[in-house]
PDB file of C-alpha atoms and ligand atoms in Angstrom:
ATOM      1  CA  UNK A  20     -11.830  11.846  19.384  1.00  0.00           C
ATOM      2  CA  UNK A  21     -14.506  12.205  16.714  1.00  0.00           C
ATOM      3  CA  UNK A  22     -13.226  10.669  13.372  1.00  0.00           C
ATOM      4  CA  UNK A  23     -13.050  12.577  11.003  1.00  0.00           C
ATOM      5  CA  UNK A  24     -11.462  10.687   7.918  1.00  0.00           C
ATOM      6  CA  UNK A  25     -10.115   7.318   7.218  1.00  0.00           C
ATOM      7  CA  UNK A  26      -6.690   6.620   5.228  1.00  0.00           C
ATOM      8  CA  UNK A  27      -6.339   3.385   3.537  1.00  0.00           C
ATOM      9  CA  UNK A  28      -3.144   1.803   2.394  1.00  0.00           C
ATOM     10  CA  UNK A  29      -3.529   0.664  -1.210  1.00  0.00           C
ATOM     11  CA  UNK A  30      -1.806  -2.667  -1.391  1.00  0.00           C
ATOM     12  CA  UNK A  31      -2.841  -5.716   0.942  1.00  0.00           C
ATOM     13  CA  UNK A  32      -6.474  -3.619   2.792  1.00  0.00           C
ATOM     14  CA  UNK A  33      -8.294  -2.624  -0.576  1.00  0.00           C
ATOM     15  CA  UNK A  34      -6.773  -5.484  -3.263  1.00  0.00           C
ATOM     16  CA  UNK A  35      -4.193  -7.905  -3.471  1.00  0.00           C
ATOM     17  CA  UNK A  36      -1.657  -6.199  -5.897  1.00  0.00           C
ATOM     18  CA  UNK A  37       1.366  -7.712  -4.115  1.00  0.00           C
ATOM     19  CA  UNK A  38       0.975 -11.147  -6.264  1.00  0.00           C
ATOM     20  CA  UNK A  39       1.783  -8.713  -9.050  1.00  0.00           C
ATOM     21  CA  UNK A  40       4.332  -7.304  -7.642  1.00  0.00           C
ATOM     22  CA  UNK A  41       5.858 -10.800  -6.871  1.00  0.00           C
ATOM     23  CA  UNK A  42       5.770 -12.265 -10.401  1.00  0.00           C
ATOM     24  CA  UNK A  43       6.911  -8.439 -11.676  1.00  0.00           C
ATOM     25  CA  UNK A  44      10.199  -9.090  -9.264  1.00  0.00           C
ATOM     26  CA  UNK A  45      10.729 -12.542  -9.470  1.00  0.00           C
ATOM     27  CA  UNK A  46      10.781 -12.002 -13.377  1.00  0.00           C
ATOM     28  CA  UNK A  47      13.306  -9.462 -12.881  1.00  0.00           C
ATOM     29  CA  UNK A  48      15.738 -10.985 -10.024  1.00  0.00           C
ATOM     30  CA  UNK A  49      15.652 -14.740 -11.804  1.00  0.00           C
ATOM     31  CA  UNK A  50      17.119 -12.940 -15.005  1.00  0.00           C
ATOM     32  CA  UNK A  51      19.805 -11.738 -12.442  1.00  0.00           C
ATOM     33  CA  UNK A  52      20.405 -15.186 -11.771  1.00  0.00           C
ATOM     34  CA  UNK A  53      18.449 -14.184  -8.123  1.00  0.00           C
ATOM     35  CA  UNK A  54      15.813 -16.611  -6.956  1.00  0.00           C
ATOM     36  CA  UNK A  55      12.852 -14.817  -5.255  1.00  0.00           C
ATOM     37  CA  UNK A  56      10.298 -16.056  -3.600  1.00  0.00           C
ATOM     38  CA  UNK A  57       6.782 -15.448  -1.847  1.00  0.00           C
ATOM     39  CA  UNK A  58       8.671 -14.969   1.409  1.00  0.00           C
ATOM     40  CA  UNK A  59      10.826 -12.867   0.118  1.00  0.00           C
ATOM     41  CA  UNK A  60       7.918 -10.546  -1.287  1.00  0.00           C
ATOM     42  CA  UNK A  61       6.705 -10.396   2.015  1.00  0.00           C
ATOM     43  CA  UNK A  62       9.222  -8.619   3.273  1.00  0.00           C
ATOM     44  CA  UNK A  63       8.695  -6.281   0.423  1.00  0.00           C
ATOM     45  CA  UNK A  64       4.932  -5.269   1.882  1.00  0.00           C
ATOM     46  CA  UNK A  65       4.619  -1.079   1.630  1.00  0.00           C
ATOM     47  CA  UNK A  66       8.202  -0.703   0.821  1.00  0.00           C
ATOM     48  CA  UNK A  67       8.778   1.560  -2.267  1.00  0.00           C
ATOM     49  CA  UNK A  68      10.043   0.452  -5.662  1.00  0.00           C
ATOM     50  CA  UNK A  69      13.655   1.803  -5.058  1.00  0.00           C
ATOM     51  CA  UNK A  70      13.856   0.091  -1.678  1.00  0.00           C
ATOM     52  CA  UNK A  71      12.536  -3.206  -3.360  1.00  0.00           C
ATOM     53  CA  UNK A  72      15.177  -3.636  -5.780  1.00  0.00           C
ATOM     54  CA  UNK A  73      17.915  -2.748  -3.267  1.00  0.00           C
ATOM     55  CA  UNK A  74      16.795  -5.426  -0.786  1.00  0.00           C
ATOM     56  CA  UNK A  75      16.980  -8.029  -3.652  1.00  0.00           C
ATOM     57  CA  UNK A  76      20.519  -6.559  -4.828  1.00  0.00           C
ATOM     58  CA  UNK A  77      21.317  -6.744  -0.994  1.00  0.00           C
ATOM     59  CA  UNK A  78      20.206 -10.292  -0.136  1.00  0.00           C
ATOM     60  CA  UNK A  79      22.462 -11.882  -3.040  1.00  0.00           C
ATOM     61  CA  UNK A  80      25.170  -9.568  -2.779  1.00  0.00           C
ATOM     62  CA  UNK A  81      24.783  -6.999  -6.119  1.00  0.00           C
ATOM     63  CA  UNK A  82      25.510  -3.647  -6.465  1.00  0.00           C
ATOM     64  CA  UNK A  83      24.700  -1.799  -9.349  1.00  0.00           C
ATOM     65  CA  UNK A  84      25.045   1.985 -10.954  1.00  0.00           C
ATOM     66  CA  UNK A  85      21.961   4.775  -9.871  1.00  0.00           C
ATOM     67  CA  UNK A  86      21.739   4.272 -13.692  1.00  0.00           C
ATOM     68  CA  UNK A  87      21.359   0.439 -13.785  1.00  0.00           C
ATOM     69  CA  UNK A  88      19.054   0.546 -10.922  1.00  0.00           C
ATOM     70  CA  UNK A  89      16.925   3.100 -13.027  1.00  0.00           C
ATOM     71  CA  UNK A  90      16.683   0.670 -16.008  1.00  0.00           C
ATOM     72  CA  UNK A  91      15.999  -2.794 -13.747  1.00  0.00           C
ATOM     73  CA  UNK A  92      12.950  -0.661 -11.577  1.00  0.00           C
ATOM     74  CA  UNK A  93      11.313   0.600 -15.503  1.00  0.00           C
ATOM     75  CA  UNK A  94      11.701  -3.112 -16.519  1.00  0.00           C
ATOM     76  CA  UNK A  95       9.999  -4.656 -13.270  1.00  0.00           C
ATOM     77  CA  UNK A  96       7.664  -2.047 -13.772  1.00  0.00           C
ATOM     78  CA  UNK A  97       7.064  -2.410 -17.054  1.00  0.00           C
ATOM     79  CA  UNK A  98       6.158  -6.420 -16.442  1.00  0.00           C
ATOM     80  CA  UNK A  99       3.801  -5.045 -13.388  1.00  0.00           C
ATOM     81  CA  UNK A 100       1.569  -3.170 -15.319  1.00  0.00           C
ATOM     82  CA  UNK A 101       1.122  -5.446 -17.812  1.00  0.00           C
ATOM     83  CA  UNK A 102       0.198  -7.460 -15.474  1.00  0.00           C
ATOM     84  CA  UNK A 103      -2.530  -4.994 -13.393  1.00  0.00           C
ATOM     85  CA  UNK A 104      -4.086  -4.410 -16.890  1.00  0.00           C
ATOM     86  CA  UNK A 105      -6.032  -7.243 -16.349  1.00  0.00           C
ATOM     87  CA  UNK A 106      -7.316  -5.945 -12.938  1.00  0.00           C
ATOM     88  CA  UNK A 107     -10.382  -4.989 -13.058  1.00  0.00           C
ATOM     89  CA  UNK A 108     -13.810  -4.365  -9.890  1.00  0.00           C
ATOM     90  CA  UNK A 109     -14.019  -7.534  -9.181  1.00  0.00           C
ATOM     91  CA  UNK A 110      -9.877  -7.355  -7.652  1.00  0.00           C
ATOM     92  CA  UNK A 111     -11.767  -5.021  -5.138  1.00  0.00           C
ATOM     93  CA  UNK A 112     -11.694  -7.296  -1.849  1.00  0.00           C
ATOM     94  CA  UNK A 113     -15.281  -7.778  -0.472  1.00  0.00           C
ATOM     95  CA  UNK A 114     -16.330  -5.374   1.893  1.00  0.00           C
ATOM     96  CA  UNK A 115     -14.694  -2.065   0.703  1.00  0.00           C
ATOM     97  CA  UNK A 116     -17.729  -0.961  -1.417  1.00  0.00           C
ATOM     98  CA  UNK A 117     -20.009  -1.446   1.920  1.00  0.00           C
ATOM     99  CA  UNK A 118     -17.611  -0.009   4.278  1.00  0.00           C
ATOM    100  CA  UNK A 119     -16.699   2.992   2.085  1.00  0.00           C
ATOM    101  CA  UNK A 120     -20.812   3.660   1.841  1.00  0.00           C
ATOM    102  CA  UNK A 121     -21.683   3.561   5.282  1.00  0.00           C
ATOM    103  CA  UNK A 122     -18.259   6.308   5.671  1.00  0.00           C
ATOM    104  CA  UNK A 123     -19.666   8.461   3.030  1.00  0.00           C
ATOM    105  CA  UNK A 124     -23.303   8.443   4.607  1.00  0.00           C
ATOM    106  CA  UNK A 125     -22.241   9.981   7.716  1.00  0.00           C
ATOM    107  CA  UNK A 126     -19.494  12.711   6.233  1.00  0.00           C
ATOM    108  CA  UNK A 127     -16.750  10.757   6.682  1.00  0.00           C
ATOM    109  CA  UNK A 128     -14.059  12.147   4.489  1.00  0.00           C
ATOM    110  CA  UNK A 129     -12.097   8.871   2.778  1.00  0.00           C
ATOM    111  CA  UNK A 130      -8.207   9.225   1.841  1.00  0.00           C
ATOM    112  CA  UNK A 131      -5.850   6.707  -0.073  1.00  0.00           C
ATOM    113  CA  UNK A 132      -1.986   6.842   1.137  1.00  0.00           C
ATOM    114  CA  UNK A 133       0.217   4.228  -1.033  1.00  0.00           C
ATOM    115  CA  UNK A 134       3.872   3.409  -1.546  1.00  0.00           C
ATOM    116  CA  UNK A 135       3.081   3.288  -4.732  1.00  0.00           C
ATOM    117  CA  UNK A 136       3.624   5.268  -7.903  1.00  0.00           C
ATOM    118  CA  UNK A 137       0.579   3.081  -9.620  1.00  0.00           C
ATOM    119  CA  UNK A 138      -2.141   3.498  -7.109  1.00  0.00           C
ATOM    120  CA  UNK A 139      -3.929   5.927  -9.216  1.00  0.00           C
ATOM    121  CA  UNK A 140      -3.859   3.720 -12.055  1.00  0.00           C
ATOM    122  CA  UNK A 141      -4.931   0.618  -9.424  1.00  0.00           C
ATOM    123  CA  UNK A 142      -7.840   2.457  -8.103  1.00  0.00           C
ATOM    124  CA  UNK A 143      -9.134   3.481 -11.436  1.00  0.00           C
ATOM    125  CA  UNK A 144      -8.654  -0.435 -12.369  1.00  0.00           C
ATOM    126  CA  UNK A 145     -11.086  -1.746  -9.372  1.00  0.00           C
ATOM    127  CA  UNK A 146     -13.377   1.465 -10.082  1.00  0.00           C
ATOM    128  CA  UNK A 147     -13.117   2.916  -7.063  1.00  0.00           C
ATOM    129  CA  UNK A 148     -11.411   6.114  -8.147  1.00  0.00           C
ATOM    130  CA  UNK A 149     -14.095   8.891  -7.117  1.00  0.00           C
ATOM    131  CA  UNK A 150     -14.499   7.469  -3.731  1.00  0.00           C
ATOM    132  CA  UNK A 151     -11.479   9.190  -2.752  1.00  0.00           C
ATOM    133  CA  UNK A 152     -11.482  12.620  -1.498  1.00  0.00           C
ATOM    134  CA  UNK A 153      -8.317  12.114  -1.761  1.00  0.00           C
ATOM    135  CA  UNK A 154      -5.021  10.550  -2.737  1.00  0.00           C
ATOM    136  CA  UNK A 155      -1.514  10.780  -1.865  1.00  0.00           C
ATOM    137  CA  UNK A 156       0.777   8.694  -3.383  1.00  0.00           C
ATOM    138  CA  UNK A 157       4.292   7.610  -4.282  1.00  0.00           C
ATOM    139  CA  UNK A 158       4.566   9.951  -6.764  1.00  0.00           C
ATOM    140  CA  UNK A 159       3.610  13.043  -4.095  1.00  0.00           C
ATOM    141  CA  UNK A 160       6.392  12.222  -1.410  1.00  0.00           C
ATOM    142  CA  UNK A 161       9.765  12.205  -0.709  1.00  0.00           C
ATOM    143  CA  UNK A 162      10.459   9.499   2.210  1.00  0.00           C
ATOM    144  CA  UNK A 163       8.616   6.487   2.179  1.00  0.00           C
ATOM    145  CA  UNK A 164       7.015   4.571   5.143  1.00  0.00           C
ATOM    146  CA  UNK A 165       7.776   3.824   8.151  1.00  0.00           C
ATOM    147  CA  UNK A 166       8.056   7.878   7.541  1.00  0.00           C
ATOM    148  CA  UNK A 167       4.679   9.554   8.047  1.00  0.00           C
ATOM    149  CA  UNK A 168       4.489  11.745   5.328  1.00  0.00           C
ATOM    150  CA  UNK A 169       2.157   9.562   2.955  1.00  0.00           C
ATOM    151  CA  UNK A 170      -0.332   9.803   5.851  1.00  0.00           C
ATOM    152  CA  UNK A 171       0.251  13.168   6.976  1.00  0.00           C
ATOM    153  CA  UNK A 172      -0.158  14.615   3.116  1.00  0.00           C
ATOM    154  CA  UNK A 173      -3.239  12.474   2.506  1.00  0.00           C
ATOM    155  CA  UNK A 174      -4.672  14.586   6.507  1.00  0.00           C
ATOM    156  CA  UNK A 175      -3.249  17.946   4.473  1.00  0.00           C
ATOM    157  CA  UNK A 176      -5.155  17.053   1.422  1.00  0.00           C
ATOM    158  CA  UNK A 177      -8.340  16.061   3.319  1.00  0.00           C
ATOM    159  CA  UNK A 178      -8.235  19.096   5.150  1.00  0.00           C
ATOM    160  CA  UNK A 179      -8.013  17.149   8.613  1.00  0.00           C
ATOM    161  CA  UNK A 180      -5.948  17.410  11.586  1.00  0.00           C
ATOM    162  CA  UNK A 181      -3.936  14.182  11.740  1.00  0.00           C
ATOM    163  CA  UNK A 182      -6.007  13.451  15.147  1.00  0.00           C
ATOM    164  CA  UNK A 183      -9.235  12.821  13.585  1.00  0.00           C
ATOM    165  CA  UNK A 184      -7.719  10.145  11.093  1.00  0.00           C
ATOM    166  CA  UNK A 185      -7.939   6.459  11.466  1.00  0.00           C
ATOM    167  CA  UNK A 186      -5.056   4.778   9.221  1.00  0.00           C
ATOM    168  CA  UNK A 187      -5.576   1.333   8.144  1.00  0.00           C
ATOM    169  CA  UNK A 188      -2.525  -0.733   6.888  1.00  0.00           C
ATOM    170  CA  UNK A 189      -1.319  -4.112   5.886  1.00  0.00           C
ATOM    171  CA  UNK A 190       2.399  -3.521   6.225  1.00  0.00           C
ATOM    172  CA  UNK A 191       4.264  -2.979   9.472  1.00  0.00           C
ATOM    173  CA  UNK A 192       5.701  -0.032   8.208  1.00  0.00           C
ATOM    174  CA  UNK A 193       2.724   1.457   7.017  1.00  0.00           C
ATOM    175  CA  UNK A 194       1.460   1.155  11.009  1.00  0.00           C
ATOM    176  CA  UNK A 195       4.626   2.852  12.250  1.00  0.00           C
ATOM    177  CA  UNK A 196       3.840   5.346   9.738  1.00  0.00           C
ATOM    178  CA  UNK A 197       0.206   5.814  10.735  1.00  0.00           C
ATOM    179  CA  UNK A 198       1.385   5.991  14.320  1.00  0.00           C
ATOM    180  CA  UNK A 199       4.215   8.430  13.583  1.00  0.00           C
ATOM    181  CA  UNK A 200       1.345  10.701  12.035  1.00  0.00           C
ATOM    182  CA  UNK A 201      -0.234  11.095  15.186  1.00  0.00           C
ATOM    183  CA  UNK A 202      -3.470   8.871  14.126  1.00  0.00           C
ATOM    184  CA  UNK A 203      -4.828   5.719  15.355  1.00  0.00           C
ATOM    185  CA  UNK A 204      -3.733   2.851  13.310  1.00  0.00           C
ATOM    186  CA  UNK A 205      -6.262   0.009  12.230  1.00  0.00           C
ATOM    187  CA  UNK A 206      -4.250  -3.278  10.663  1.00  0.00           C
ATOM    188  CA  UNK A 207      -5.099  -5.598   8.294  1.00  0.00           C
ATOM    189  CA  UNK A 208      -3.454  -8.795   9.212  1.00  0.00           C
ATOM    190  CA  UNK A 209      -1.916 -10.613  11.953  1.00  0.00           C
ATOM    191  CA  UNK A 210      -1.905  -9.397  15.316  1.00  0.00           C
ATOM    192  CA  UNK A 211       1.384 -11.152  16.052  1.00  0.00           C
ATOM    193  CA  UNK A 212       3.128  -9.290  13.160  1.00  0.00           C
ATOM    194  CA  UNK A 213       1.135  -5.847  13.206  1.00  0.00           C
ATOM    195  CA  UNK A 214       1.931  -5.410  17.053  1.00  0.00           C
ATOM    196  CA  UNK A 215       1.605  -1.487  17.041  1.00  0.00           C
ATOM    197  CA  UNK A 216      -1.621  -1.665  15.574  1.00  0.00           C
ATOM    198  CA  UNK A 217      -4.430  -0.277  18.044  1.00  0.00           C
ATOM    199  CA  UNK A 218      -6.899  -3.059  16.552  1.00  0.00           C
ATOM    200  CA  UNK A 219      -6.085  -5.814  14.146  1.00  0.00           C
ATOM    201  CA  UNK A 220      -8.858  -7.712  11.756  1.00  0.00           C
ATOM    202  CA  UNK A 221      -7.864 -10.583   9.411  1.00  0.00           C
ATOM    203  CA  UNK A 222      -9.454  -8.667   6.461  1.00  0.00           C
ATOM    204  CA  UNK A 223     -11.085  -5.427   5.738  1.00  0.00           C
ATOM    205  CA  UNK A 224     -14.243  -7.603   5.489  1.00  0.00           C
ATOM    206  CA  UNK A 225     -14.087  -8.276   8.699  1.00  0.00           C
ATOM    207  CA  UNK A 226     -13.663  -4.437   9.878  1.00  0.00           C
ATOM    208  CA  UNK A 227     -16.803  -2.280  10.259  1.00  0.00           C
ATOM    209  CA  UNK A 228     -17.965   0.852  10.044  1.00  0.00           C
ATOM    210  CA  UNK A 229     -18.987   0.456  13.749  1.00  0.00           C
ATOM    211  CA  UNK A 230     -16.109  -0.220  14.758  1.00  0.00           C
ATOM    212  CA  UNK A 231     -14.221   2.647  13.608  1.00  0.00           C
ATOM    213  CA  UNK A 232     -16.761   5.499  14.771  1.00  0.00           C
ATOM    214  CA  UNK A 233     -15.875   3.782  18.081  1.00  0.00           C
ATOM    215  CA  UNK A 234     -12.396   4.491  18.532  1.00  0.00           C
TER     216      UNK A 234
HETATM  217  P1  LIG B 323       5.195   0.739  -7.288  1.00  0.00           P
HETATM  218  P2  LIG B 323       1.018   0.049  -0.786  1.00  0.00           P
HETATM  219  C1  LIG B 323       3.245  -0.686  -2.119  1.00  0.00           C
HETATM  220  O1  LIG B 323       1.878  -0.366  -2.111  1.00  0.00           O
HETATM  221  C2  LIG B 323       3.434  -2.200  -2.162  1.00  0.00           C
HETATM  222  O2  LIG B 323       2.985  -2.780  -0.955  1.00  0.00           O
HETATM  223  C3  LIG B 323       4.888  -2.536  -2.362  1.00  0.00           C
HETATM  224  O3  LIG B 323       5.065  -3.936  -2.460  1.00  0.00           O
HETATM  225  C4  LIG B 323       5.409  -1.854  -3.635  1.00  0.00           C
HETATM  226  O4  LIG B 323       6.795  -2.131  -3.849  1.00  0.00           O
HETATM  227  C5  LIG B 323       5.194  -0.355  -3.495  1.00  0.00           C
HETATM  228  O5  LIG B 323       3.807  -0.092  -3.299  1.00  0.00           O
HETATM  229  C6  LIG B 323       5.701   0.418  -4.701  1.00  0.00           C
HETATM  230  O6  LIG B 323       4.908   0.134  -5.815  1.00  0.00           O
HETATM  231  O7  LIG B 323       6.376   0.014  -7.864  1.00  0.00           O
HETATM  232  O8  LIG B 323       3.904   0.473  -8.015  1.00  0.00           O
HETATM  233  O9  LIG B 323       5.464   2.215  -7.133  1.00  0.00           O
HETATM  234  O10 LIG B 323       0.889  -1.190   0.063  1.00  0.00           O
HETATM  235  O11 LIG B 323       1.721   1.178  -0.066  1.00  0.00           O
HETATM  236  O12 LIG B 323      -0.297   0.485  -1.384  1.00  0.00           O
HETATM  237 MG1  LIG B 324       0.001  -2.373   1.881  1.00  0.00          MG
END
């Protein structure tokens, strides 16, 4: 299967915006009188922001109004982007800038697919913006991952067929996603966790171009 493109998640394989994302909801759920914490967040990996705030509602037993959920999700993300503000290239974890040169050299087409409605801002933040060919995110979907479509728009928009992607993810949904897609998925993580992944590499560091042309 000749690769034709690779799809990178946002969060956890290109920068660490989920430490933002933790202080943005643990800002929010402690004035609910919720405590939050970095476990918690993890469960939180490549779910959207609507699914977020549910699971914290969930865990301590709130329900609120569509309209109240509306307000709480502009307030948590009001806090985030103050907080990604201050993001700037040097948030890009080593070995992106490397890996996306060596896929650009040999016609490699490069797509972004991200749960989030931010990741244009995020990529613009670590200056990586018109590396992309391009970008589907939050804002361009309906169902969020485990479903495939974040994958199979960023293949649409890329112009190729889902079999000639590689998908690289952090999240365990985002592989089941990937997978659903019909691509090969690459994770970012632990193998124990990320058990559907066809390959798993502690970091996108450690993941090279080799090694994708290969599959
Ligand atoms: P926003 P990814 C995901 O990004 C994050 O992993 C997840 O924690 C976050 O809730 C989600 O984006 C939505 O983010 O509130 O900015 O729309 O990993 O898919 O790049
Ligand atoms: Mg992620």
């Amino acid at each position: 299967m000749p690769v034709k493109a690779v799809i990178f998640d946002l969060d956890g394989v290109l920068t660490d915006t989920a430490h933002y994302h933790f202080q943005a909801w643990q800002a929010l759920a402690n004035g609910l009188g919720i405590a939050f914490t970095e476990h918690d967040n993890e469960q939180l990996k490549g779910v959207d922001r609507l699914g977020s705030l549910r699971w914290i509602l969930q865990h301590a037993n709130q329900q609120v109004s569509a309209e109240e959920e509306n307000r709480l999700m502009q307030q948590k993300n009001q806090r985030y982007l103050e907080l990604i503000a201050h993001m700037s290239p040097a948030d890009l974890f080593a070995g992106v800038q490397p890996l996306f040169a060596a896929l650009r050299q040999s016609g490699i087409k490069i797509g972004l697919a991200s749960a989030s409605k931010n990741a244009a801002l995020v990529v613009v933040r670590l200056g990586i913006a018109d590396q992309f060919d391009y970008i589907a995110d939050a804002n361009k979907v309906v169902n969020s991952k485990p479903d495939p479509e974040v994958f199979l728009l960023a293949a649409k928009g890329l112009g190729v067929a889902p079999g000639h992607c590689i998908g690289v993810e952090d999240a365990v949904a985002g592989v089941e996603a990937i997978n659903r897609a019909g691509m090969q998925a690459i994770g970012i993580g632990e193998p124990s966790v990320l058990k559907n992944a066809l390959k798993v590499y502690p970091s996108v560091q450690a993941l090279k171009f080799a090694d994708l042309v290969k599959l």
